JSON list of C-alpha atoms in Angstrom, two decimals:
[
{"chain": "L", "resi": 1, "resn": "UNK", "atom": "CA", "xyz": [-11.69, -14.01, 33.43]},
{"chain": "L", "resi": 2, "resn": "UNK", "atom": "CA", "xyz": [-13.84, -13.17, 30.66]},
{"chain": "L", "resi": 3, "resn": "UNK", "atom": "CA", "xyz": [-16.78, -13.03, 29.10]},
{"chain": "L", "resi": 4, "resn": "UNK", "atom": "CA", "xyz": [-19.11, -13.65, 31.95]},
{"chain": "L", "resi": 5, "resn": "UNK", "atom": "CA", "xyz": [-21.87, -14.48, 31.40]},
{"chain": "L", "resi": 6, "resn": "UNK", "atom": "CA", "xyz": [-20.49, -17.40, 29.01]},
{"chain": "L", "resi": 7, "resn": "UNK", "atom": "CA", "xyz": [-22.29, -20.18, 27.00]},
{"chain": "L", "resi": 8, "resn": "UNK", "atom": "CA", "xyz": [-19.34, -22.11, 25.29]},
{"chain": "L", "resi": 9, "resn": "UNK", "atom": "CA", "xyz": [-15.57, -20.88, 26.92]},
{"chain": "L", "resi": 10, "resn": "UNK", "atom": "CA", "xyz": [-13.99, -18.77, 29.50]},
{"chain": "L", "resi": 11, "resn": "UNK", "atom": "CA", "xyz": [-10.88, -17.55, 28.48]},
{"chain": "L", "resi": 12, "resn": "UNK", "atom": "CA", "xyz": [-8.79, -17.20, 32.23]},
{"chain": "L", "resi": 13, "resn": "UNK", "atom": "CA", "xyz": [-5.63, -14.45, 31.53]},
{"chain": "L", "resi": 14, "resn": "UNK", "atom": "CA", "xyz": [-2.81, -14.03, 34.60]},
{"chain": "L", "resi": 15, "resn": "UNK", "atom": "CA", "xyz": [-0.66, -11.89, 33.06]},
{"chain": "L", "resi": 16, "resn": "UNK", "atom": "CA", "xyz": [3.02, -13.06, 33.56]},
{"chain": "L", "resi": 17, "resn": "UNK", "atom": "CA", "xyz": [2.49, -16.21, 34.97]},
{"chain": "L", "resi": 18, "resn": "UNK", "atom": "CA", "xyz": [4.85, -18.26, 34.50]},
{"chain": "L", "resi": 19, "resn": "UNK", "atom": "CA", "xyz": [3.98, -20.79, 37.63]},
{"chain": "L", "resi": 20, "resn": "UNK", "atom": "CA", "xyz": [1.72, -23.52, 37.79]},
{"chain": "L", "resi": 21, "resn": "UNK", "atom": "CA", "xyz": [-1.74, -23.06, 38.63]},
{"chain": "L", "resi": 22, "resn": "UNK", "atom": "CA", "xyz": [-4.28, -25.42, 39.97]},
{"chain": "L", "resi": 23, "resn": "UNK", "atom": "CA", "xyz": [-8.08, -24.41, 39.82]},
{"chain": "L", "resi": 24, "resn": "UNK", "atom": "CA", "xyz": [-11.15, -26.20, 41.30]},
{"chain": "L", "resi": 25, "resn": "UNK", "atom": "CA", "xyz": [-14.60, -25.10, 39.85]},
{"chain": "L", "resi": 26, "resn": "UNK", "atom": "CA", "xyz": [-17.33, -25.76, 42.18]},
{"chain": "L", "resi": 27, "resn": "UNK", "atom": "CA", "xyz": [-21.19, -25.11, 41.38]},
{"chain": "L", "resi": 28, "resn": "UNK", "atom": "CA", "xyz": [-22.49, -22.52, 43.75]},
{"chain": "L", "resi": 29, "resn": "UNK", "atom": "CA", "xyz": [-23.76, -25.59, 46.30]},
{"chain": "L", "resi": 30, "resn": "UNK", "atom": "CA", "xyz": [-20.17, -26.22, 46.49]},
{"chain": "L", "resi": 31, "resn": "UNK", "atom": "CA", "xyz": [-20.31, -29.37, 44.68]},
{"chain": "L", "resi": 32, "resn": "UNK", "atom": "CA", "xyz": [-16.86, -29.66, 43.18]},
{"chain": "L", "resi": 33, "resn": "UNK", "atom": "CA", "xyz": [-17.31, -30.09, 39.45]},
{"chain": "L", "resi": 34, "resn": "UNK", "atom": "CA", "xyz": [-13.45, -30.29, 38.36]},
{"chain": "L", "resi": 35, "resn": "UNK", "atom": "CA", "xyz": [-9.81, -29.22, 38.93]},
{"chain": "L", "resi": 36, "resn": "UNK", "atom": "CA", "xyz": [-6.99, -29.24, 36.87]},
{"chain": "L", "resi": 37, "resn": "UNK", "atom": "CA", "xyz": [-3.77, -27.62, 36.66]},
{"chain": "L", "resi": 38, "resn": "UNK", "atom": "CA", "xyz": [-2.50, -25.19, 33.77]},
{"chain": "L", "resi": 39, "resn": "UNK", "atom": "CA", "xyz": [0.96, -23.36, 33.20]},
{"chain": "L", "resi": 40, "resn": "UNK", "atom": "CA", "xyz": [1.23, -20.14, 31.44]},
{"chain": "L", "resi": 41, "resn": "UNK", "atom": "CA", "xyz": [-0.95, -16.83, 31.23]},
{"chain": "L", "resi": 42, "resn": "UNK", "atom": "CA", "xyz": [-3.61, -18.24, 29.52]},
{"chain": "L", "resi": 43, "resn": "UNK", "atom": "CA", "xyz": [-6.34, -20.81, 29.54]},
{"chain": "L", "resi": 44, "resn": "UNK", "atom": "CA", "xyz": [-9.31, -21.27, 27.51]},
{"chain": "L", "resi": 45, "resn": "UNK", "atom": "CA", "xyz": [-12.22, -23.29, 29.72]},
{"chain": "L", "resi": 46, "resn": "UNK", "atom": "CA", "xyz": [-15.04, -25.38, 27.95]},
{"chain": "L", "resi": 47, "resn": "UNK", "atom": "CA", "xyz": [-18.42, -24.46, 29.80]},
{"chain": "L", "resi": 48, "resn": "UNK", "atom": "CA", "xyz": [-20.65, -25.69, 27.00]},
{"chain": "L", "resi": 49, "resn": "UNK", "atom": "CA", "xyz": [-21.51, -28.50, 28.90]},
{"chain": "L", "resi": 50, "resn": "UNK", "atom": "CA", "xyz": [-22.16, -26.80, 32.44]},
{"chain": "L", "resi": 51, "resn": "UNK", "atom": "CA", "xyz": [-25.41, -26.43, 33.04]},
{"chain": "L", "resi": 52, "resn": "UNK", "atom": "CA", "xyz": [-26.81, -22.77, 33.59]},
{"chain": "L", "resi": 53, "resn": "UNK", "atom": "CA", "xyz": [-25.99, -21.38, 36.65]},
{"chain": "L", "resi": 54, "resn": "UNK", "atom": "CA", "xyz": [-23.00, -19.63, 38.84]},
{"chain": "L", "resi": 55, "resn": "UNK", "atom": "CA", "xyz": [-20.03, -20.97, 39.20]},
{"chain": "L", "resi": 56, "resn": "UNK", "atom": "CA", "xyz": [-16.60, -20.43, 41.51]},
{"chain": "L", "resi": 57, "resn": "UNK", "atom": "CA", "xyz": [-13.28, -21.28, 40.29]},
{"chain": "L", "resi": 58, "resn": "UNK", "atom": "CA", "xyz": [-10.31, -21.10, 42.61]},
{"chain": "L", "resi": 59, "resn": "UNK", "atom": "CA", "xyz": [-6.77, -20.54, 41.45]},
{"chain": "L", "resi": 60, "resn": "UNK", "atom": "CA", "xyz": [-3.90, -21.58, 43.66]},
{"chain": "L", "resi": 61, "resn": "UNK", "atom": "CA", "xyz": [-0.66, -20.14, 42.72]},
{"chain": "L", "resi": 62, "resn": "UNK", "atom": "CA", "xyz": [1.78, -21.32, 44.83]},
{"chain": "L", "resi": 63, "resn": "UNK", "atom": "CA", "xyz": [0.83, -19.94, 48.41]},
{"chain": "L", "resi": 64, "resn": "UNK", "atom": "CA", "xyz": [-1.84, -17.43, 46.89]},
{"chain": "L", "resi": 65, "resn": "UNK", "atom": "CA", "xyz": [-5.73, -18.68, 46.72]},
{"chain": "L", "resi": 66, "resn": "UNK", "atom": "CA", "xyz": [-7.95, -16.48, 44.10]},
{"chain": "L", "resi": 67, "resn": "UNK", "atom": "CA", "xyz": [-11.32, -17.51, 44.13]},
{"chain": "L", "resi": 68, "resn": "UNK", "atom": "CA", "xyz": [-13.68, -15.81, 41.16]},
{"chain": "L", "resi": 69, "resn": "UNK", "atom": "CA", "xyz": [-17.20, -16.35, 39.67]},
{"chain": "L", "resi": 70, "resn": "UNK", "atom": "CA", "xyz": [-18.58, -17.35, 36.42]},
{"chain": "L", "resi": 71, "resn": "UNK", "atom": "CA", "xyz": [-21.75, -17.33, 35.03]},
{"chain": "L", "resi": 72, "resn": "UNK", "atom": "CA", "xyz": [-22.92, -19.79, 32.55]},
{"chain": "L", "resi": 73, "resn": "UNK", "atom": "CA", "xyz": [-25.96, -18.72, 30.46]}
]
């Protein structure tokens, strides 16, 4: 998950994935802000309109739950 801090994108890499993943960004009041699902290794992630603050994402892959942080300037 990089760059973090970010202003415009977060670019999410799980190398090898091939399964789907679901992820649920929440600000840091745990107000759930959105979810989605992806397939794949990659995502890019528009942040240009969050406002400034932290943020959690949680990926679920399959049984697996990977929650992470990013920080929107």
């Amino acid at each position: 998950l990089y760059p973090t801090p970010a202003d415009e994108q977060v670019t999410i890499s799980i190398a090898g994935n091939k399964s789907e993943v679901s992820y649920q960004i929440s600000d840091i009041e745990g107000r759930l802000i959105g979810q989605s699902t992806f397939t794949g290794s990659e995502l890019l992630l528009d942040v240009s309109n969050y406002k400034p603050g932290l943020y959690v994402i949680r990926f679920e892959i399959g049984e697996e739950i990977f929650p992470r942080r990013i920080v929107v300037m």
